Amino acid sequence: MSLEPFFKPKSVAVIGASREPRKFGHVIFKNFVESEFKGNTYAVNPKADLILGLKVYARLSDIPSQVDLAVISLPAPLVPSAIDECVSKNVKAAIIVSGGFKEIGEKGELLELEIRRRVKGTGLRIIGPNCIGVYDPIDHVDTLFLPRYRLRRPKSGPIAFISQSGAFGSAVLDWAASQEIGISKFVSIGNKIDVDEVDLLEYLMDDPTTKCITLYVESVSRGREFLENASKVAKSKPLVVLKGGVTSEGARAAMSHTGSLAGTAKVVAGAFEQAGVIQAETVDQLFDYGRALAYLPIPKDRREIAIVTNGGGFGVISTDEASKLGLGLAKFSSETVNRLQERLPNYANVRNPLDLVGDADVNRYREALRAVSSDPGVGIILAIVLLQTSFIESDVVDAITESQVTSRKPVVVCTVGGDFTQILVKMLEENQIPSYATPERAMNAIYALTSYARALDDMAKKAALTK
Amino acid sequence: MSLEPFFKPKSVAVIGASREPRKFGHVIFKNFVESEFKGNTYAVNPKADLILGLKVYARLSDIPSQVDLAVISLPAPLVPSAIDECVSKNVKAAIIVSGGFKEIGEKGELLELEIRRRVKGTGLRIIGPNCIGVYDPIDHVDTLFLPRYRLRRPKSGPIAFISQSGAFGSAVLDWAASQEIGISKFVSIGNKIDVDEVDLLEYLMDDPTTKCITLYVESVSRGREFLENASKVAKSKPLVVLKGGVTSEGARAAMSHTGSLAGTAKVVAGAFEQAGVIQAETVDQLFDYGRALAYLPIPKDRREIAIVTNGGGFGVISTDEASKLGLGLAKFSSETVNRLQERLPNYANVRNPLDLVGDADVNRYREALRAVSSDPGVGIILAIVLLQTSFIESDVVDAITESQVTSRKPVVVCTVGGDFTQILVKMLEENQIPSYATPERAMNAIYALTSYARALDDMAKKAALTK
């Protein structure tokens, strides 16, 4: 059955809704009631009459109409019978946010088996347990039980984010919100009693709001199916995966965290590459790559880079990083060189990296970006913009966006600094130009773009061979 | 002659002081006049009578009293005669912020030779040209000609920062200020006509306010002397170096940036290691390492790590990173295990990484940190604190600081998130506990601590052999 009811339910029941403001069952109920969620929300709790001034149902079966999605926030031992109620009521989807299952040992594992047994053969799909559930900023489904002043919710955007770990998911979501990064859907899959990353890949593959999928996972329960779906996804949209537990020490830690075994670094890297999955090696890279791949056109034939900067040092460091990553810098055509020499002051350095020097203003950036982006030898542009001089204003964002829109060549930005710089970062983010706080991170994002471009090439070749 | 007059001048003359608010010569003059700088400041400009309501001298020689430091902000061709005036007036130190020298080619190179010729045999020391000069938050020397709303000045602190590139320096200073990171001294050395990194290492070695030196350099003009001074420095305080131009492509870019040749990656790494220099491989690492080394005690015998976390996923990722870096996790003693089992709820995972689980509060952190920091097998502690749950408040900073102060074992923090998290980050910074935005960066900071500890061991062994 489709996962649609998790994201677009017409009605939701919160089983274990509570009057206590700090209880998860309260926060979740409040999220639905006080948001722009368009469906009906029902509170289920045998011990309460009213929550937030709304009627409470003693049992799920007391609710007079259809319930699409049940969110279960009950002590673990009470969950199996709540699942029974969901089945009787013909609920389509359930999210179990409760902990106290496989992650605590044998007793919890038995509870999971019990739930599996009861749900088998019914149409009910389950996310969790031991998870924070779903956040969908478009349809306003929000089962995150953490207060908004602690976990700010990101706005809607093109990046889907799946996390096996709830804490990982909530920390990254909160960070993403602070950076004005938009999310299409977030799912915390926890112990994966039913819905896992394989199902979600299948669902998100056809989700029109998702341009790129990011995934943090410690164990892949169905390895073969995962790689199959991953390579299907990769054909139409990029998939970035951060795999926890890639070392044997990390795998042991993962074992005790989510109770599941993890693979080793080399095997993982090889399998991912073959499936066209872009592997993030660090937490930073998950969204560094995700943003570049979600926002930018994928470079087709030309992948050589032009670096434009108003700080020579950062040009040097970027060049070092490109070289370490095996990325090539473009050689400017003589037309480009002539054009640049004509338009730039004689003390600017007309080579690649192109140093516009400290007194560069928006016009110098505009001329430079126009020239390099129309050079047929340039495939990707790294614009380094340092705002510590007052020659440059935030309208440099317009020049960068213009270059991106006109040339359809991806532009990645690096900008380093404090408060004033952060304004630029957010303006760029608003225009879906990914910016990075260091030249190394920017260059690695370019590496991800070229890796995905190569993966697409490989897939096209394979497809041609098997025709 | 000592470099003291650059940092503690009793009187300063700004040659090329200007009435135009945007001109560098105006900003610099204003910096001295409007700050808490205790000495006298004189403006020199033959075309102005008053600047900021203060008397302007037509020539340096018109100033009736001694001038310790001259800051020269004039077009390059006028600089040699300004230097002559400095020599006649017995000025001790000059900072040339002007550009238009070696970095623009032969014409500029000749000007540099001219200055060298004129200053030879005199006592005058020169920083620059093509630099932004000196920032000393203790004695309020500030020649940074960039407006404060663009380049916020960091407060005073234990980290000295030398940058060959002015743009690199100003971007990183602005960032450091936004993070409440304190600086002891900043020097932008530019074209290094006289004072270079070798001189500055010698000076900073004995500077009591500097606990750690960070350096961004593209070319080392005097390689042997640099390594000699670096290893002298390393004996008493850590030196972290980010070297630009370590690849041949990067070196070519550096050549055109500062007009100087750079070494290759392997040679650099080997030489640095032998001298006890901690090499930063990325811009992030320069201050990631610098903060850990400046704030924390260096681990002596035991270097095994204890990880304490309220998010299992980040524990897994940290363990992966430790393993990749060849760092060992501590095995807790049976006393520690017993103590933890007694004090922690039964669903917490008593192993390393120690998962305190999502509902951990400050008391659970306090108990855990006390137990692991008093375990003789633990040398370093990584505390991962996720603030997305409302169980944990910012007083966790006290528990972390207490553990650090009591045990004298270094504690490094990782915390991921948005605005609320940034408050914690700044509180920790205030207490000189370094915190990091990802587990990988935190673990790399630990790697820097252990690298420096190893370097100290090696130096002690060498010293014992040569006795």
PDB file of N, CA and C in Angstrom, chain A residues 228-271:
ATOM      1  N   GLU A 228      18.789  -1.730  -5.316  1.00  0.00           N
ATOM      2  CA  GLU A 228      17.910  -1.697  -6.502  1.00  0.00           C
ATOM      3  C   GLU A 228      17.129  -0.386  -6.573  1.00  0.00           C
ATOM      4  N   ASN A 229      16.473  -0.060  -5.447  1.00  0.00           N
ATOM      5  CA  ASN A 229      15.693   1.179  -5.437  1.00  0.00           C
ATOM      6  C   ASN A 229      16.588   2.405  -5.555  1.00  0.00           C
ATOM      7  N   ALA A 230      17.761   2.342  -4.918  1.00  0.00           N
ATOM      8  CA  ALA A 230      18.689   3.470  -4.988  1.00  0.00           C
ATOM      9  C   ALA A 230      19.064   3.749  -6.434  1.00  0.00           C
ATOM     10  N   SER A 231      19.349   2.669  -7.189  1.00  0.00           N
ATOM     11  CA  SER A 231      19.766   2.969  -8.570  1.00  0.00           C
ATOM     12  C   SER A 231      18.585   3.400  -9.438  1.00  0.00           C
ATOM     13  N   LYS A 232      17.388   2.966  -9.077  1.00  0.00           N
ATOM     14  CA  LYS A 232      16.216   3.495  -9.779  1.00  0.00           C
ATOM     15  C   LYS A 232      16.064   4.986  -9.482  1.00  0.00           C
ATOM     16  N   VAL A 233      16.185   5.354  -8.198  1.00  0.00           N
ATOM     17  CA  VAL A 233      16.084   6.758  -7.805  1.00  0.00           C
ATOM     18  C   VAL A 233      17.133   7.593  -8.529  1.00  0.00           C
ATOM     19  N   ALA A 234      18.367   7.082  -8.503  1.00  0.00           N
ATOM     20  CA  ALA A 234      19.497   7.853  -9.040  1.00  0.00           C
ATOM     21  C   ALA A 234      19.294   8.251 -10.496  1.00  0.00           C
ATOM     22  N   LYS A 235      18.500   7.477 -11.222  1.00  0.00           N
ATOM     23  CA  LYS A 235      18.241   7.823 -12.625  1.00  0.00           C
ATOM     24  C   LYS A 235      17.485   9.141 -12.757  1.00  0.00           C
ATOM     25  N   SER A 236      16.620   9.426 -11.774  1.00  0.00           N
ATOM     26  CA  SER A 236      15.826  10.648 -11.914  1.00  0.00           C
ATOM     27  C   SER A 236      16.185  11.740 -10.917  1.00  0.00           C
ATOM     28  N   LYS A 237      16.661  11.353  -9.744  1.00  0.00           N
ATOM     29  CA  LYS A 237      17.065  12.399  -8.794  1.00  0.00           C
ATOM     30  C   LYS A 237      18.213  11.890  -7.929  1.00  0.00           C
ATOM     31  N   PRO A 238      19.087  12.814  -7.511  1.00  0.00           N
ATOM     32  CA  PRO A 238      20.249  12.395  -6.728  1.00  0.00           C
ATOM     33  C   PRO A 238      19.870  11.929  -5.322  1.00  0.00           C
ATOM     34  N   LEU A 239      20.611  10.951  -4.841  1.00  0.00           N
ATOM     35  CA  LEU A 239      20.423  10.387  -3.506  1.00  0.00           C
ATOM     36  C   LEU A 239      21.762  10.470  -2.775  1.00  0.00           C
ATOM     37  N   VAL A 240      21.775  11.200  -1.669  1.00  0.00           N
ATOM     38  CA  VAL A 240      23.002  11.376  -0.878  1.00  0.00           C
ATOM     39  C   VAL A 240      22.842  10.594   0.419  1.00  0.00           C
ATOM     40  N   VAL A 241      23.794   9.724   0.723  1.00  0.00           N
ATOM     41  CA  VAL A 241      23.671   8.879   1.911  1.00  0.00           C
ATOM     42  C   VAL A 241      24.872   9.043   2.829  1.00  0.00           C
ATOM     43  N   LEU A 242      24.588   9.328   4.101  1.00  0.00           N
ATOM     44  CA  LEU A 242      25.612   9.254   5.140  1.00  0.00           C
ATOM     45  C   LEU A 242      25.369   7.963   5.892  1.00  0.00           C
ATOM     46  N   LYS A 243      26.386   7.098   5.871  1.00  0.00           N
ATOM     47  CA  LYS A 243      26.232   5.778   6.480  1.00  0.00           C
ATOM     48  C   LYS A 243      27.000   5.788   7.799  1.00  0.00           C
ATOM     49  N   GLY A 244      26.296   5.622   8.914  1.00  0.00           N
ATOM     50  CA  GLY A 244      26.952   5.490  10.218  1.00  0.00           C
ATOM     51  C   GLY A 244      27.375   4.050  10.435  1.00  0.00           C
ATOM     52  N   GLY A 245      28.464   3.850  11.157  1.00  0.00           N
ATOM     53  CA  GLY A 245      28.928   2.487  11.429  1.00  0.00           C
ATOM     54  C   GLY A 245      29.677   1.882  10.272  1.00  0.00           C
ATOM     55  N   VAL A 246      30.481   2.680   9.568  1.00  0.00           N
ATOM     56  CA  VAL A 246      31.256   2.134   8.448  1.00  0.00           C
ATOM     57  C   VAL A 246      32.584   1.532   8.901  1.00  0.00           C
ATOM     58  N   THR A 247      33.013   1.870  10.111  1.00  0.00           N
ATOM     59  CA  THR A 247      34.206   1.210  10.656  1.00  0.00           C
ATOM     60  C   THR A 247      33.725   0.116  11.605  1.00  0.00           C
ATOM     61  N   SER A 248      34.603  -0.821  11.933  1.00  0.00           N
ATOM     62  CA  SER A 248      34.120  -1.916  12.783  1.00  0.00           C
ATOM     63  C   SER A 248      33.786  -1.403  14.182  1.00  0.00           C
ATOM     64  N   GLU A 249      34.551  -0.372  14.635  1.00  0.00           N
ATOM     65  CA  GLU A 249      34.246   0.217  15.953  1.00  0.00           C
ATOM     66  C   GLU A 249      32.896   0.949  15.899  1.00  0.00           C
ATOM     67  N   GLY A 250      32.689   1.695  14.810  1.00  0.00           N
ATOM     68  CA  GLY A 250      31.430   2.415  14.649  1.00  0.00           C
ATOM     69  C   GLY A 250      30.259   1.449  14.526  1.00  0.00           C
ATOM     70  N   ALA A 251      30.497   0.333  13.849  1.00  0.00           N
ATOM     71  CA  ALA A 251      29.440  -0.659  13.667  1.00  0.00           C
ATOM     72  C   ALA A 251      29.025  -1.259  15.005  1.00  0.00           C
ATOM     73  N   ARG A 252      30.030  -1.480  15.889  1.00  0.00           N
ATOM     74  CA  ARG A 252      29.689  -1.996  17.219  1.00  0.00           C
ATOM     75  C   ARG A 252      28.836  -0.989  17.977  1.00  0.00           C
ATOM     76  N   ALA A 253      29.183   0.294  17.839  1.00  0.00           N
ATOM     77  CA  ALA A 253      28.391   1.336  18.503  1.00  0.00           C
ATOM     78  C   ALA A 253      26.976   1.381  17.929  1.00  0.00           C
ATOM     79  N   ALA A 254      26.855   1.204  16.610  1.00  0.00           N
ATOM     80  CA  ALA A 254      25.540   1.218  15.960  1.00  0.00           C
ATOM     81  C   ALA A 254      24.709   0.039  16.433  1.00  0.00           C
ATOM     82  N   MET A 255      25.373  -1.078  16.606  1.00  0.00           N
ATOM     83  CA  MET A 255      24.720  -2.299  17.082  1.00  0.00           C
ATOM     84  C   MET A 255      23.977  -2.018  18.382  1.00  0.00           C
ATOM     85  N   SER A 256      24.640  -1.279  19.287  1.00  0.00           N
ATOM     86  CA  SER A 256      24.006  -1.021  20.573  1.00  0.00           C
ATOM     87  C   SER A 256      23.057   0.178  20.480  1.00  0.00           C
ATOM     88  N   HIS A 257      23.130   0.936  19.405  1.00  0.00           N
ATOM     89  CA  HIS A 257      22.226   2.081  19.270  1.00  0.00           C
ATOM     90  C   HIS A 257      20.898   1.672  18.660  1.00  0.00           C
ATOM     91  N   THR A 258      20.949   1.098  17.471  1.00  0.00           N
ATOM     92  CA  THR A 258      19.688   0.713  16.844  1.00  0.00           C
ATOM     93  C   THR A 258      19.556  -0.805  16.741  1.00  0.00           C
ATOM     94  N   GLY A 259      20.464  -1.506  17.395  1.00  0.00           N
ATOM     95  CA  GLY A 259      20.355  -2.953  17.463  1.00  0.00           C
ATOM     96  C   GLY A 259      20.511  -3.639  16.125  1.00  0.00           C
ATOM     97  N   SER A 260      21.282  -3.015  15.223  1.00  0.00           N
ATOM     98  CA  SER A 260      21.403  -3.633  13.910  1.00  0.00           C
ATOM     99  C   SER A 260      22.849  -3.598  13.432  1.00  0.00           C
ATOM    100  N   LEU A 261      23.239  -4.606  12.694  1.00  0.00           N
ATOM    101  CA  LEU A 261      24.607  -4.695  12.223  1.00  0.00           C
ATOM    102  C   LEU A 261      24.850  -3.778  11.035  1.00  0.00           C
ATOM    103  N   ALA A 262      26.050  -3.250  10.948  1.00  0.00           N
ATOM    104  CA  ALA A 262      26.370  -2.342   9.865  1.00  0.00           C
ATOM    105  C   ALA A 262      27.483  -2.925   8.997  1.00  0.00           C
ATOM    106  N   GLY A 263      27.580  -2.488   7.748  1.00  0.00           N
ATOM    107  CA  GLY A 263      28.596  -2.988   6.839  1.00  0.00           C
ATOM    108  C   GLY A 263      29.914  -2.264   7.005  1.00  0.00           C
ATOM    109  N   THR A 264      30.930  -2.653   6.268  1.00  0.00           N
ATOM    110  CA  THR A 264      32.222  -1.988   6.405  1.00  0.00           C
ATOM    111  C   THR A 264      32.427  -0.953   5.301  1.00  0.00           C
ATOM    112  N   ALA A 265      33.307  -0.005   5.611  1.00  0.00           N
ATOM    113  CA  ALA A 265      33.529   1.168   4.766  1.00  0.00           C
ATOM    114  C   ALA A 265      33.684   0.842   3.282  1.00  0.00           C
ATOM    115  N   LYS A 266      34.593  -0.077   2.965  1.00  0.00           N
ATOM    116  CA  LYS A 266      34.910  -0.351   1.560  1.00  0.00           C
ATOM    117  C   LYS A 266      33.734  -0.948   0.802  1.00  0.00           C
ATOM    118  N   VAL A 267      33.105  -1.921   1.442  1.00  0.00           N
ATOM    119  CA  VAL A 267      31.958  -2.581   0.812  1.00  0.00           C
ATOM    120  C   VAL A 267      30.862  -1.547   0.545  1.00  0.00           C
ATOM    121  N   VAL A 268      30.601  -0.730   1.562  1.00  0.00           N
ATOM    122  CA  VAL A 268      29.572   0.298   1.443  1.00  0.00           C
ATOM    123  C   VAL A 268      29.897   1.244   0.288  1.00  0.00           C
ATOM    124  N   ALA A 269      31.128   1.753   0.269  1.00  0.00           N
ATOM    125  CA  ALA A 269      31.515   2.730  -0.757  1.00  0.00           C
ATOM    126  C   ALA A 269      31.362   2.142  -2.157  1.00  0.00           C
ATOM    127  N   GLY A 270      31.806   0.900  -2.319  1.00  0.00           N
ATOM    128  CA  GLY A 270      31.725   0.241  -3.627  1.00  0.00           C
ATOM    129  C   GLY A 270      30.286   0.057  -4.082  1.00  0.00           C
ATOM    130  N   ALA A 271      29.464  -0.447  -3.151  1.00  0.00           N
ATOM    131  CA  ALA A 271      28.060  -0.697  -3.499  1.00  0.00           C
ATOM    132  C   ALA A 271      27.349   0.605  -3.836  1.00  0.00           C
TER     133      ALA A 271
END
